[in-house]
CSV table of C-alpha atoms and ligand atoms in Angstrom, one decimal:
chain,number,residue,atom,x,y,z
A,1,MET,CA,-85.2,139.1,24.7
A,2,LYS,CA,-85.8,143.0,24.2
A,3,LYS,CA,-85.1,142.6,21.0
A,4,TYR,CA,-88.0,140.7,19.9
A,5,LEU,CA,-90.4,142.0,22.6
A,6,ARG,CA,-93.5,143.6,21.3
A,7,GLU,CA,-93.2,147.6,21.3
A,8,GLU,CA,-95.5,147.5,23.8
A,9,ILE,CA,-95.0,145.5,26.4
A,10,LYS,CA,-91.2,147.3,26.2
A,11,ASN,CA,-92.9,149.9,28.6
A,12,LEU,CA,-95.3,148.0,30.6
A,13,ASN,CA,-95.0,147.2,33.2
A,14,ALA,CA,-95.8,143.4,35.5
A,15,TYR,CA,-98.5,143.0,38.0
A,16,GLU,CA,-96.8,143.0,41.3
A,17,VAL,CA,-98.7,141.2,44.6
A,18,ILE,CA,-97.1,142.2,47.8
A,19,ASN,CA,-96.2,139.2,49.8
A,20,ARG,CA,-96.1,139.6,53.8
A,21,ASP,CA,-97.0,138.5,57.1
A,22,TYR,CA,-100.1,139.8,58.3
A,23,ARG,CA,-102.0,140.1,61.0
A,24,VAL,CA,-105.5,141.1,59.5
A,25,LYS,CA,-105.7,141.3,55.5
A,26,LEU,CA,-108.2,143.1,53.7
A,27,ASP,CA,-106.8,144.6,50.6
A,28,ALA,CA,-108.4,142.1,48.1
A,29,ASN,CA,-111.6,141.7,48.1
A,30,GLU,CA,-111.7,138.3,49.0
A,31,GLY,CA,-114.6,136.3,51.1
A,32,VAL,CA,-115.2,135.0,54.2
A,33,ASP,CA,-113.4,131.2,54.8
A,34,TRP,CA,-116.0,128.3,54.9
A,35,ILE,CA,-113.1,125.6,53.8
A,36,GLY,CA,-109.2,125.2,54.0
A,37,GLY,CA,-108.2,128.5,53.7
A,38,LEU,CA,-109.3,128.1,50.0
A,39,ASN,CA,-111.0,131.7,50.4
A,40,ARG,CA,-107.5,133.4,49.9
A,41,TYR,CA,-105.9,133.7,46.6
A,42,PRO,CA,-102.7,132.0,45.8
A,43,VAL,CA,-99.0,133.1,46.0
A,44,ASP,CA,-99.0,134.7,42.8
A,45,ARG,CA,-95.8,133.8,41.6
A,46,SER,CA,-96.0,129.8,43.3
A,47,ASP,CA,-93.1,130.8,45.4
A,48,LYS,CA,-92.7,128.1,47.1
A,49,LEU,CA,-93.5,125.5,43.8
A,50,ARG,CA,-91.4,127.2,41.9
A,51,GLU,CA,-88.4,127.3,44.1
A,52,ALA,CA,-88.7,123.5,45.1
A,53,LEU,CA,-88.7,123.4,40.9
A,54,ALA,CA,-85.8,125.7,40.5
A,55,GLU,CA,-83.7,123.1,43.1
A,56,LYS,CA,-84.6,120.5,41.4
A,57,LEU,CA,-83.7,120.9,37.7
A,58,ASP,CA,-80.5,123.2,39.1
A,59,LYS,CA,-81.7,126.9,38.4
A,60,SER,CA,-82.7,129.9,40.1
A,61,PRO,CA,-85.7,130.5,41.0
A,62,ASP,CA,-86.3,133.5,38.8
A,63,GLU,CA,-85.0,131.8,35.2
A,64,LEU,CA,-88.6,130.1,35.1
A,65,VAL,CA,-92.2,130.8,35.0
A,66,LEU,CA,-95.5,128.4,35.9
A,67,GLY,CA,-97.8,128.5,33.9
A,68,ASN,CA,-102.0,126.7,33.6
A,69,GLY,CA,-100.8,124.3,31.5
A,70,SER,CA,-97.7,124.7,29.0
A,71,SER,CA,-100.2,126.1,26.8
A,72,GLU,CA,-100.8,128.9,28.3
A,73,LEU,CA,-96.8,129.3,28.7
A,74,ILE,CA,-97.6,128.4,24.6
A,75,GLU,CA,-99.3,131.4,24.5
A,76,LEU,CA,-97.7,134.2,27.3
A,77,MET,CA,-95.1,133.6,24.7
A,78,MET,CA,-97.0,135.0,22.0
A,79,LYS,CA,-99.1,137.8,24.0
A,80,ALA,CA,-94.8,138.7,24.6
A,81,TYR,CA,-93.6,138.5,21.1
A,82,LEU,CA,-96.0,138.9,18.0
A,83,GLU,CA,-97.2,141.5,16.3
A,84,ALA,CA,-100.6,141.5,14.4
A,85,GLY,CA,-99.3,139.7,10.9
A,86,GLU,CA,-95.7,138.7,12.3
A,87,THR,CA,-95.0,134.8,12.1
A,88,VAL,CA,-94.8,131.7,14.0
A,89,VAL,CA,-92.8,128.7,11.5
A,90,SER,CA,-93.3,125.5,13.3
A,91,PHE,CA,-92.5,121.9,10.9
A,92,SER,CA,-95.5,120.1,9.8
A,93,PRO,CA,-96.7,117.8,11.6
A,94,SER,CA,-96.6,119.4,14.7
A,95,PHE,CA,-98.9,119.7,17.9
A,96,SER,CA,-102.5,121.5,16.6
A,97,MET,CA,-102.1,124.2,18.9
A,98,TYR,CA,-99.4,125.9,17.4
A,99,LYS,CA,-101.2,127.0,14.7
A,100,ILE,CA,-104.7,127.8,16.1
A,101,PHE,CA,-102.8,129.9,18.6
A,102,THR,CA,-101.1,132.6,16.5
A,103,ILE,CA,-104.0,132.6,14.7
A,104,ILE,CA,-106.1,133.9,17.8
A,105,HIS,CA,-103.0,135.8,18.5
A,106,LYS,CA,-103.4,137.6,15.1
A,107,GLY,CA,-100.0,135.7,14.0
A,108,LYS,CA,-99.2,133.6,10.9
A,109,TYR,CA,-98.3,130.0,10.8
A,110,GLU,CA,-96.4,128.4,8.1
A,111,ASP,CA,-94.8,124.9,8.6
A,112,TYR,CA,-92.2,123.5,7.2
A,113,PRO,CA,-92.7,119.7,6.0
A,114,LEU,CA,-90.6,116.5,7.8
A,115,ASP,CA,-89.1,114.3,6.1
A,116,GLY,CA,-91.0,111.0,6.2
A,117,MET,CA,-92.7,112.6,8.6
A,118,GLU,CA,-89.9,112.6,11.1
A,119,ARG,CA,-86.4,114.4,9.7
A,120,LEU,CA,-85.7,117.4,9.8
A,121,ASN,CA,-83.6,119.3,7.4
A,122,VAL,CA,-82.3,122.0,9.1
A,123,ASP,CA,-80.3,124.0,6.6
A,124,GLY,CA,-83.7,123.9,4.6
A,125,PHE,CA,-85.8,124.4,7.6
A,126,ILE,CA,-83.2,127.6,9.0
A,127,ASP,CA,-83.6,129.1,5.3
A,128,PHE,CA,-87.3,128.8,5.5
A,129,VAL,CA,-87.0,130.9,8.9
A,130,LYS,CA,-85.3,133.1,7.9
A,131,GLU,CA,-87.5,133.6,4.4
A,132,LYS,CA,-90.3,134.1,6.6
A,133,LYS,CA,-88.7,136.4,8.6
A,134,ALA,CA,-90.7,134.6,11.8
A,135,LYS,CA,-90.3,135.9,14.6
A,136,LEU,CA,-91.2,132.8,16.4
A,137,VAL,CA,-89.9,129.8,15.9
A,138,ILE,CA,-91.7,126.7,18.0
A,139,LEU,CA,-89.6,123.0,17.7
A,140,GLY,CA,-91.8,120.1,19.2
A,141,ASN,CA,-89.3,118.0,20.7
A,142,PRO,CA,-90.3,114.7,20.9
A,143,ASN,CA,-92.7,116.1,18.1
A,144,ASN,CA,-96.7,115.3,18.8
A,145,PRO,CA,-98.1,113.6,17.0
A,146,THR,CA,-95.0,111.8,15.2
A,147,GLY,CA,-93.0,111.1,18.8
A,148,THR,CA,-89.8,111.9,16.9
A,149,LEU,CA,-87.1,113.4,17.9
A,150,ILE,CA,-84.6,115.8,16.3
A,151,PRO,CA,-80.9,115.2,17.1
A,152,ARG,CA,-79.5,118.3,19.5
A,153,GLU,CA,-77.3,119.9,17.8
A,154,ASP,CA,-79.4,120.6,15.2
A,155,ILE,CA,-81.9,122.1,17.6
A,156,LEU,CA,-78.5,124.3,18.9
A,157,LYS,CA,-77.9,124.7,15.2
A,158,ILE,CA,-81.7,126.4,15.2
A,159,VAL,CA,-81.1,128.2,17.7
A,160,ARG,CA,-77.8,130.4,16.9
A,161,SER,CA,-79.1,130.7,13.4
A,162,VAL,CA,-82.8,132.4,13.3
A,163,ASP,CA,-83.2,135.8,14.2
A,164,ALA,CA,-86.1,134.9,16.6
A,165,MET,CA,-86.6,133.7,19.8
A,166,VAL,CA,-86.9,129.8,19.8
A,167,ILE,CA,-89.6,127.9,22.0
A,168,LEU,CA,-88.6,124.2,22.3
A,169,ASP,CA,-91.6,122.5,23.3
A,170,GLU,CA,-90.7,119.4,26.1
A,171,ALA,CA,-93.8,118.1,27.0
A,172,TYR,CA,-92.3,114.2,26.7
A,173,ILE,CA,-88.6,114.7,26.5
A,174,GLU,CA,-88.9,112.7,29.8
A,175,PHE,CA,-90.3,110.1,27.9
A,176,SER,CA,-87.0,110.2,25.4
A,177,ASN,CA,-83.1,108.9,26.2
A,178,TYR,CA,-82.6,112.3,25.3
A,179,PRO,CA,-79.8,114.2,28.2
A,180,LYS,CA,-81.9,117.5,28.8
A,181,GLY,CA,-80.0,120.5,27.5
A,182,ASP,CA,-82.1,123.7,29.0
A,183,ASP,CA,-78.4,125.9,28.3
A,184,THR,CA,-80.7,129.0,28.1
A,185,ARG,CA,-77.7,130.8,29.9
A,186,GLU,CA,-76.3,130.4,27.4
A,187,PHE,CA,-78.8,131.3,24.8
A,188,GLU,CA,-81.4,134.2,24.9
A,189,ASN,CA,-83.6,133.5,22.9
A,190,LEU,CA,-84.0,129.6,23.9
A,191,VAL,CA,-87.0,128.9,25.8
A,192,VAL,CA,-88.1,125.3,26.9
A,193,LEU,CA,-90.7,124.7,28.2
A,194,ARG,CA,-92.1,121.5,30.0
A,195,THR,CA,-95.3,119.8,31.6
A,196,PHE,CA,-96.9,118.2,34.8
A,197,SER,CA,-99.5,116.6,32.5
A,198,LYS,CA,-98.0,113.9,30.3
A,199,ALA,CA,-94.6,111.9,32.6
A,200,ARG,CA,-95.8,113.1,35.6
A,201,GLY,CA,-99.1,112.3,35.2
A,202,LEU,CA,-101.4,115.3,36.3
A,203,ALA,CA,-102.8,116.5,32.7
A,204,GLY,CA,-105.8,117.3,35.6
A,205,ILE,CA,-103.9,119.7,37.8
A,206,ARG,CA,-102.8,122.3,35.1
A,207,LEU,CA,-99.1,123.0,35.2
A,208,GLY,CA,-96.6,123.7,33.2
A,209,TYR,CA,-93.5,125.6,33.3
A,210,MET,CA,-91.0,127.8,31.6
A,211,ILE,CA,-87.6,127.9,32.1
A,212,ALA,CA,-85.6,130.6,30.3
A,213,ASN,CA,-83.5,133.4,31.1
A,214,LYS,CA,-84.7,136.4,34.2
A,215,GLU,CA,-85.0,138.7,31.3
A,216,THR,CA,-87.9,136.9,29.6
A,217,ILE,CA,-88.4,135.3,32.8
A,218,GLY,CA,-89.6,139.2,33.2
A,219,TYR,CA,-91.1,140.1,30.4
A,220,ILE,CA,-93.1,136.7,30.8
A,221,ASN,CA,-94.2,138.1,34.1
A,222,ARG,CA,-95.4,141.2,32.2
A,223,VAL,CA,-97.8,139.7,30.5
A,224,LYS,CA,-99.3,136.8,32.7
A,225,SER,CA,-102.2,137.4,34.5
A,226,PRO,CA,-102.2,137.1,38.1
A,227,TYR,CA,-102.9,133.7,40.5
A,228,ASN,CA,-102.5,132.1,37.2
A,229,VAL,CA,-102.0,128.8,38.7
A,230,ASN,CA,-104.4,127.9,41.9
A,231,VAL,CA,-104.2,127.0,45.3
A,232,LEU,CA,-104.8,123.4,44.6
A,233,THR,CA,-102.5,123.1,41.6
A,234,GLN,CA,-99.8,124.6,43.2
A,235,GLU,CA,-99.9,122.2,46.8
A,236,MET,CA,-100.5,119.5,44.1
A,237,GLY,CA,-97.2,120.2,42.1
A,238,LEU,CA,-95.3,120.2,45.8
A,239,LYS,CA,-96.7,116.7,46.3
A,240,ALA,CA,-95.2,115.3,42.7
A,241,LEU,CA,-91.7,117.0,43.0
A,242,GLU,CA,-91.6,115.1,46.3
A,243,ASN,CA,-92.9,111.6,44.7
A,244,ASP,CA,-90.2,112.1,41.9
A,245,SER,CA,-89.4,107.9,42.5
A,246,ILE,CA,-93.2,106.9,41.4
A,247,THR,CA,-92.8,108.7,37.9
A,248,SER,CA,-89.8,107.6,36.9
A,249,ASN,CA,-91.0,104.1,37.8
A,250,ASN,CA,-94.1,105.1,35.5
A,251,ILE,CA,-91.7,105.8,33.0
A,252,GLU,CA,-89.5,102.5,32.6
A,253,ILE,CA,-92.6,100.9,32.9
A,254,ILE,CA,-93.9,102.9,29.2
A,255,LYS,CA,-91.0,103.0,27.6
A,256,ARG,CA,-90.4,99.5,28.0
A,257,GLU,CA,-94.4,99.0,27.5
A,258,ARG,CA,-93.8,101.4,24.3
A,259,GLU,CA,-90.9,99.1,22.3
A,260,ARG,CA,-93.9,96.1,23.1
A,261,MET,CA,-96.5,97.8,21.0
A,262,LYS,CA,-93.8,99.0,18.6
A,263,MET,CA,-93.0,95.3,17.9
A,264,PHE,CA,-96.2,94.2,17.9
A,265,LEU,CA,-97.2,97.3,15.6
A,266,GLU,CA,-94.9,96.2,13.7
A,267,GLU,CA,-95.4,92.6,13.4
A,268,LYS,CA,-98.9,93.4,11.9
A,269,GLU,CA,-97.0,95.7,9.3
A,270,LEU,CA,-98.8,99.4,10.7
A,271,LYS,CA,-95.2,101.0,10.5
A,272,PRO,CA,-94.9,102.7,13.9
A,273,LEU,CA,-91.7,105.7,14.0
A,274,SER,CA,-89.8,105.8,16.4
A,275,SER,CA,-90.8,107.3,19.4
A,276,GLY,CA,-89.3,109.8,22.2
A,277,ALA,CA,-92.1,109.4,23.7
A,278,ASN,CA,-95.1,108.1,25.6
A,279,PHE,CA,-97.3,107.4,22.2
A,280,LEU,CA,-96.6,106.0,18.2
A,281,PHE,CA,-97.4,107.1,15.4
A,282,PHE,CA,-98.4,104.9,12.8
A,283,LYS,CA,-100.4,103.9,9.5
A,284,ALA,CA,-103.5,101.8,9.2
A,285,PRO,CA,-106.0,101.2,7.1
A,286,LYS,CA,-109.5,102.8,7.5
A,287,ASN,CA,-111.1,100.2,9.8
A,288,ILE,CA,-109.0,100.6,12.5
A,289,PHE,CA,-110.0,103.6,13.8
A,290,ASP,CA,-114.5,102.6,13.5
A,291,ALA,CA,-113.1,98.6,14.5
A,292,LEU,CA,-111.1,99.8,17.7
A,293,TRP,CA,-114.6,102.4,18.3
A,294,ASP,CA,-116.8,100.2,18.2
A,295,LYS,CA,-114.7,98.0,21.1
A,296,ASP,CA,-114.6,101.3,23.3
A,297,ILE,CA,-110.9,101.7,22.7
A,298,LEU,CA,-110.4,105.0,21.7
A,299,ILE,CA,-107.3,106.3,19.9
A,300,ARG,CA,-106.3,109.0,18.2
A,301,LYS,CA,-107.3,109.8,14.1
A,302,PHE,CA,-105.8,112.7,11.7
A,303,GLY,CA,-108.0,114.1,8.9
A,304,GLY,CA,-106.4,115.9,5.5
A,305,GLU,CA,-102.5,115.1,4.7
A,306,LEU,CA,-102.7,112.6,8.0
A,307,GLU,CA,-105.2,110.8,6.8
A,308,ASP,CA,-104.8,107.0,7.5
A,309,TYR,CA,-102.2,107.8,10.3
A,310,TYR,CA,-102.8,107.5,14.1
A,311,ARG,CA,-101.8,108.3,17.3
A,312,LEU,CA,-101.9,105.4,20.1
A,313,THR,CA,-100.9,106.4,23.5
A,314,ILE,CA,-98.9,104.0,25.6
A,315,GLY,CA,-101.1,102.7,28.4
A,316,THR,CA,-100.4,100.5,31.5
A,317,PRO,CA,-99.7,97.1,30.4
A,318,GLU,CA,-102.9,96.0,31.5
A,319,GLU,CA,-104.6,98.5,28.6
A,320,ASN,CA,-102.7,97.4,26.3
A,321,ASP,CA,-103.0,93.5,26.1
A,322,ILE,CA,-106.5,95.0,25.6
A,323,VAL,CA,-105.5,96.9,22.6
A,324,ILE,CA,-103.4,94.3,21.2
A,325,GLU,CA,-105.8,91.6,21.5
A,326,ALA,CA,-108.2,94.0,19.6
A,327,ILE,CA,-106.0,94.7,16.8
A,328,GLU,CA,-104.9,91.5,16.7
A,329,GLU,CA,-109.1,90.6,16.1
A,330,VAL,CA,-109.7,93.2,13.6
A,331,GLU,CA,-106.1,92.2,11.2
A,332,ASN,CA,-107.5,88.5,11.3
A,333,ALA,CA,-111.2,90.2,10.3
A,334,ARG,CA,-109.6,91.9,8.1
A,335,SER,CA,-107.8,88.7,6.4
B,1,LIG,C1,-99.8,117.4,25.9
B,1,LIG,C2,-98.6,119.1,25.2
B,1,LIG,C3,-98.3,119.5,25.3
B,1,LIG,C4,-99.1,120.4,27.5
B,1,LIG,O1,-99.7,120.7,27.3
B,1,LIG,P1,-100.7,120.8,28.8
B,1,LIG,O2,-100.8,122.2,28.9
B,1,LIG,O3,-99.2,121.3,29.6
B,1,LIG,O4,-101.1,120.0,29.1
B,1,LIG,C5,-97.3,120.6,25.3
B,1,LIG,N1,-97.3,120.6,23.8
B,1,LIG,C6,-97.2,119.8,23.1
B,1,LIG,C7,-96.6,119.4,21.9
B,1,LIG,C8,-98.3,118.7,23.6
B,1,LIG,O5,-98.4,117.0,23.5
């Protein structure tokens, strides 16, 4: 949406790469091939992968931008829309990179506390966004680290009510039973981010994508570095799309394991929150992190206001068995 765009970006043209067949290609200072044609720069906007993804999502390719992880796309939104000193609003707790990126891009970060760490008071949040005159609003859904989901109607209410761009970060949406809701044709100020890092099990290739209306995608292309998604990643992304059934199968296993792990943590009175993601967020005595660490089991711990809270990724059934056994031992040793 042009209204919110940074002034400098309103008059900037996107860097365009010429893409045509050739007999001799000596226009890009590329070196000599010695391994599989990797001397060539990638296709700038990942055309083949973008087209395959668009088809899968029932979108047009010009409603998508691909990024070096969805992290890059969060930053590109700030590059395009955030002037120095302007405010980004999210809720808390949420993904710590939102604040770090905001500070790097000279913005001010303000967060609104979730009730009981899991429920968003949507009217209070909308008032907060207005009061802070936010330029960007970021909604993690499901939220990291809590795993909680905001009801669809509340998200749409926020998108409709605020005078700002809304980034809906759906990094974990495939693990929820939530209907997909990328209504970016209807809502010009809505941008949806997804990633190949979680449900698709490809964090190593760094691939994320943005869904937005064509106009917004055009602005993001203005601030994007050329060739931001490398050749190997584009190839692997296409391969992933051809293997959707592996992903859906893994998602079903993770969801089943999540409920098994949740029941176990509840039995241990560690009070996990309901999760729509591939992790559980719970509160535990201080020694649990160290006790698991000593058994070479890594879970995520937090500091500050989240002291004593932990985030446990749902692993394979075998990995989860090991964690369950270890927590049993730790808890038995305590009592
Ligand atoms: C993991 C995660 C991402 C994805 O990051 P990538 O850069 O795509 O790997 C985005 N947002 C949240 C909240 C995440 O937890």
